[in-house]
Coordinates of C-alpha atoms in Angstrom, one line a residue:
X1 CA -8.8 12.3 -29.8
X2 CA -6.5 12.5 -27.0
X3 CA -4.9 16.1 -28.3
X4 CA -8.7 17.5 -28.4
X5 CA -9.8 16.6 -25.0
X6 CA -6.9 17.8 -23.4
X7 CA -7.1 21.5 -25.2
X8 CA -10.8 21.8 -23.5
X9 CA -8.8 21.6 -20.1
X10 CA -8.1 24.8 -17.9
X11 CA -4.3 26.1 -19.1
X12 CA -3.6 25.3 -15.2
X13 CA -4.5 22.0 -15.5
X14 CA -2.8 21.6 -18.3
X15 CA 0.5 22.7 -16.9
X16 CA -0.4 19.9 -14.3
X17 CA -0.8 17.1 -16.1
X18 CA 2.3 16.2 -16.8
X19 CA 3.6 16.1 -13.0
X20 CA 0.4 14.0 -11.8
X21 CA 1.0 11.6 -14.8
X22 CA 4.6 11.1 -13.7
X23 CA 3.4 11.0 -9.6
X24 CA 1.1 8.3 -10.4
X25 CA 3.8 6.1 -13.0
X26 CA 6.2 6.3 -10.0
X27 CA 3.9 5.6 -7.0
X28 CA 1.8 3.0 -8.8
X29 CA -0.9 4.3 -5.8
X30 CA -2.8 7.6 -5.4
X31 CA -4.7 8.0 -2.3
X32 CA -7.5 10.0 -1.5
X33 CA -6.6 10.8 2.5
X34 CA -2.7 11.1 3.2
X35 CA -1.3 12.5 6.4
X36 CA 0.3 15.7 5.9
X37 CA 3.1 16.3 8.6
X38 CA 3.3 19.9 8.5
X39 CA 0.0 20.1 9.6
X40 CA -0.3 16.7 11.6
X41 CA -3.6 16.1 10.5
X42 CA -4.9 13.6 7.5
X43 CA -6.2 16.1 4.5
X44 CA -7.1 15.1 0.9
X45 CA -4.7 14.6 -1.8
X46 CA -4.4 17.1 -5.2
X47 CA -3.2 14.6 -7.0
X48 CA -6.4 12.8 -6.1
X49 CA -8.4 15.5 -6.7
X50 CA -7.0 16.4 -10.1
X51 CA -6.7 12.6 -11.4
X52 CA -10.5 12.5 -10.2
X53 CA -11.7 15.6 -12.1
X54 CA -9.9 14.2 -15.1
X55 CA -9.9 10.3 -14.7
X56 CA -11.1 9.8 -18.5
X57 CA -8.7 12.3 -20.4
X58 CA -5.9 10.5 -17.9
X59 CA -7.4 7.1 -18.5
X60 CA -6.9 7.3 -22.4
X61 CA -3.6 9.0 -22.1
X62 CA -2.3 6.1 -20.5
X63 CA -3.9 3.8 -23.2
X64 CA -1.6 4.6 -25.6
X65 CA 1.5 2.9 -23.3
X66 CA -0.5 -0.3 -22.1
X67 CA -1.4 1.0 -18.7
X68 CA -4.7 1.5 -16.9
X69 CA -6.1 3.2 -13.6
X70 CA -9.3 2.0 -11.4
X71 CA -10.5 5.1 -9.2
X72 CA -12.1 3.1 -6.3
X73 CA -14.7 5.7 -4.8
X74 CA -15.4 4.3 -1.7
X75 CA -12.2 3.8 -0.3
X76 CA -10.2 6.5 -2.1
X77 CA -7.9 5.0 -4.2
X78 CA -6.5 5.4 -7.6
X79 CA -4.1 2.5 -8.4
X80 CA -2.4 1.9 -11.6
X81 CA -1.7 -1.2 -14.0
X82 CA -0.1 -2.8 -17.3
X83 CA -2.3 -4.3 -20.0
X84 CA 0.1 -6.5 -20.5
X85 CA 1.6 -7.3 -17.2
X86 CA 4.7 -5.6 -17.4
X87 CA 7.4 -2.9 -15.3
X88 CA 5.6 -4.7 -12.5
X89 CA 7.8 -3.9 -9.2
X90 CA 9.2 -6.8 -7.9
X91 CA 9.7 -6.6 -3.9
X92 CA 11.8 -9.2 -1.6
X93 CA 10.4 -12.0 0.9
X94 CA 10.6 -9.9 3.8
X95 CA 8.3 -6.8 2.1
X96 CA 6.1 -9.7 1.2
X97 CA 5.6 -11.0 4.8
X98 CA 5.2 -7.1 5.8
X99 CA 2.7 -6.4 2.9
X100 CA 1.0 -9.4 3.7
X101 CA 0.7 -8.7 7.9
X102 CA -0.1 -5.0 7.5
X103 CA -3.3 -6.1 4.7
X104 CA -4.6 -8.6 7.8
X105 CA -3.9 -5.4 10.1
X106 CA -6.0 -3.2 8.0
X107 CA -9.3 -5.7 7.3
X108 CA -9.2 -6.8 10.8
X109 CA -9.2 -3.3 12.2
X110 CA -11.2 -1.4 9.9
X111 CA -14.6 -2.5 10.8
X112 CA -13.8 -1.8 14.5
X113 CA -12.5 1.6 13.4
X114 CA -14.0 5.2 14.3
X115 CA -11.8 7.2 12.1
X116 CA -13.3 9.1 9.6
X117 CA -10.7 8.1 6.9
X118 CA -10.0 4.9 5.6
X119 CA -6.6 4.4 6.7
X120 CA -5.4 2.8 10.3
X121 CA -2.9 4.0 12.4
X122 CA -0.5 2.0 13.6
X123 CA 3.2 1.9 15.1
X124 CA 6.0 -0.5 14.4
X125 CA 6.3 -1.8 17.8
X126 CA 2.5 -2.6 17.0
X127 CA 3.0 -4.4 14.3
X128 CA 5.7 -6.3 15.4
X129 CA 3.6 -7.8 18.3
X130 CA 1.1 -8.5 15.6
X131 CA 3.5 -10.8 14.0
X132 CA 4.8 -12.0 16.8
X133 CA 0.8 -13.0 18.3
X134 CA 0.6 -14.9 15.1
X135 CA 3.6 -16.9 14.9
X136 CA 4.8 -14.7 11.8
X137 CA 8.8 -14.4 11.9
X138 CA 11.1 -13.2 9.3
X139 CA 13.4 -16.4 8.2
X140 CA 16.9 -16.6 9.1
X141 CA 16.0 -13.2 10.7
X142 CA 15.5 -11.6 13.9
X143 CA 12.3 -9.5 14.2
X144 CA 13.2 -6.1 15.9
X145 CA 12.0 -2.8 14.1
X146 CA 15.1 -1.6 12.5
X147 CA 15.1 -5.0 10.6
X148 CA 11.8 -3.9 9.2
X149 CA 12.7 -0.5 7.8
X150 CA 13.8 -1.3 4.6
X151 CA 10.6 -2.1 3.6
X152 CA 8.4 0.3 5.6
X153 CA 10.2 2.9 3.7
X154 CA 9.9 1.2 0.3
X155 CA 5.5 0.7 1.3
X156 CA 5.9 4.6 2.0
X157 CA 7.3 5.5 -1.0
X158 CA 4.6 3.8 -3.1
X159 CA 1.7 5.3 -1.0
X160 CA 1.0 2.2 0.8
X161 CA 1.2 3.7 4.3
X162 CA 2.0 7.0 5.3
X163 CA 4.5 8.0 7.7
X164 CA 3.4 10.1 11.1
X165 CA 6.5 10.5 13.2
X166 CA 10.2 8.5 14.3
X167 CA 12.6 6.9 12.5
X168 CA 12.7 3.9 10.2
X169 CA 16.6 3.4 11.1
X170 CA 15.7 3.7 15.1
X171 CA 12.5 1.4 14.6
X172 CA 9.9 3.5 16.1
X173 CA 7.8 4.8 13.5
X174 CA 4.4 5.2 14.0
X175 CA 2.3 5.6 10.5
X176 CA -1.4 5.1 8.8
X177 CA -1.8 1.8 7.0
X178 CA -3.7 3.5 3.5
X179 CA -6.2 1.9 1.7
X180 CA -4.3 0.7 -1.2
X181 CA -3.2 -1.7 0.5
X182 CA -6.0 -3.6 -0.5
X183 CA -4.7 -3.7 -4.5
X184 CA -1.2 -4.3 -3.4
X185 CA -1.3 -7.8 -2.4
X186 CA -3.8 -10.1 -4.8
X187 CA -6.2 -12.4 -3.7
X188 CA -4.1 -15.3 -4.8
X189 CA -1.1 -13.9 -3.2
X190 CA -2.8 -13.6 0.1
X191 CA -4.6 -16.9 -0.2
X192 CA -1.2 -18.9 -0.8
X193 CA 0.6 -17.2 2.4
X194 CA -1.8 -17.6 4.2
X195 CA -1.9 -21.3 3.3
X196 CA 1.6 -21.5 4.2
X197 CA 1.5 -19.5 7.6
X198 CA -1.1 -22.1 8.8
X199 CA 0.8 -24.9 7.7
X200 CA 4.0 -23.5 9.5
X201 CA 1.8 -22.9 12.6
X202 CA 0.5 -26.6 12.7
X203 CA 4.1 -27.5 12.7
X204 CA 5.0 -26.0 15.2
X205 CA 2.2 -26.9 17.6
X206 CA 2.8 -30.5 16.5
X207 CA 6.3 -30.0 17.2
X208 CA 6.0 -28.5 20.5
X209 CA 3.2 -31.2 21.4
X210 CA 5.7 -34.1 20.5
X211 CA 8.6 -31.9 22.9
X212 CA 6.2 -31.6 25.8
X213 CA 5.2 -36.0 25.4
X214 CA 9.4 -36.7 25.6
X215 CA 9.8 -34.0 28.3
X216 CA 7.4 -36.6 30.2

């Protein structure tokens, strides 16, 4: 029994357990390497540490709600879901579209990467041109970074990058795309937008072809 296990815990731990249950119901995300910015340096998280040391007793404790963790080893991430697909968080288009650029970001950059992490720095400016490169635009929307950070702020608070330096209101924050960002979007998701940004970029060179034929 649950009650059992946790008794054979340290006293400390014990006293712990409660804040790392309620860290991890409210990020949705733990992640293994997270910039600290008192320090300036990427250090390893105790909430990670402890949810590791304890992932069964943790596990079954949130049985008894309908949830369920996955501790992915490799890439350092703990990330949380609902049995029965429920108190999902529900994000807008634009978060989406950011989500959706920053997961391309991070699988086309971590191969090429030296860092010793799994995360991937990156700045807003950055990811802007990103977009931009790849005909990605925000609808009915001009793309400039204070238009964006809304929902850098809300991908920060759930552990899905992590902030370095600047501001999200002056659009020039610079920040580590983290490794959850892999179970943030799923493979459907992804698939289906990026269905629709190919078929939006055909347009567009079909349009511009037909402009440049009447210009002649």
């Amino acid at each position: 029994m649950f009650s059992e296990e946790f008794l054979k815990i340290a006293p400390s731990d014990q006293s712990e357990f409660g804040s790392v249950i309620n860290y991890l119901l409210l990020k949705g995300f733990v992640v293994r390497d997270i910039f600290d910015p008192k320090e300036k340096v990427m250090r390893t998280s105790e909430y990670y540490r402890f949810i590791e040391r304890h992932f069964d007793l943790i596990n079954d404790y949130l049985k008894y709600s309908g949830w369920h963790i996955e501790n992915d080893s490799i890439l350092g991430v703990v990330a949380l879901s609902n049995f029965y697909s429920e108190n999902r968080t529900k994000i807008d288009r634009e978060t989406s579209l950011i989500l959706f650029v920053l997961r391309l970001i991070y699988e086309n950059e971590k191969d090429e990467s030296n860092s010793s992490t799994q995360a991937i720095y990156i700045t807003t400016p950055g990811l802007i041109q990103v977009m931009i490169q790849d005909g990605i635009t925000m609808p009915g929307k001009r793309l400039y970074g204070r238009g964006i950070a809304k929902s850098l702020r809300f991908l920060a608070n759930h552990n899905i990058i992590s902030k370095v330096s600047g501001s999200y209101d002056e659009g020039n924050v610079s920040f580590y795309i983290l490794p959850s960002v892999c179970y943030a979007l799923d493979g459907d998701k992804i698939k289906a937008m990026s269905q629709a940004l190919d078929e939006l970029n055909r347009k567009n060179e079909s349009e511009g072809g037909l402009l440049d034929e009447t210009s002649n």
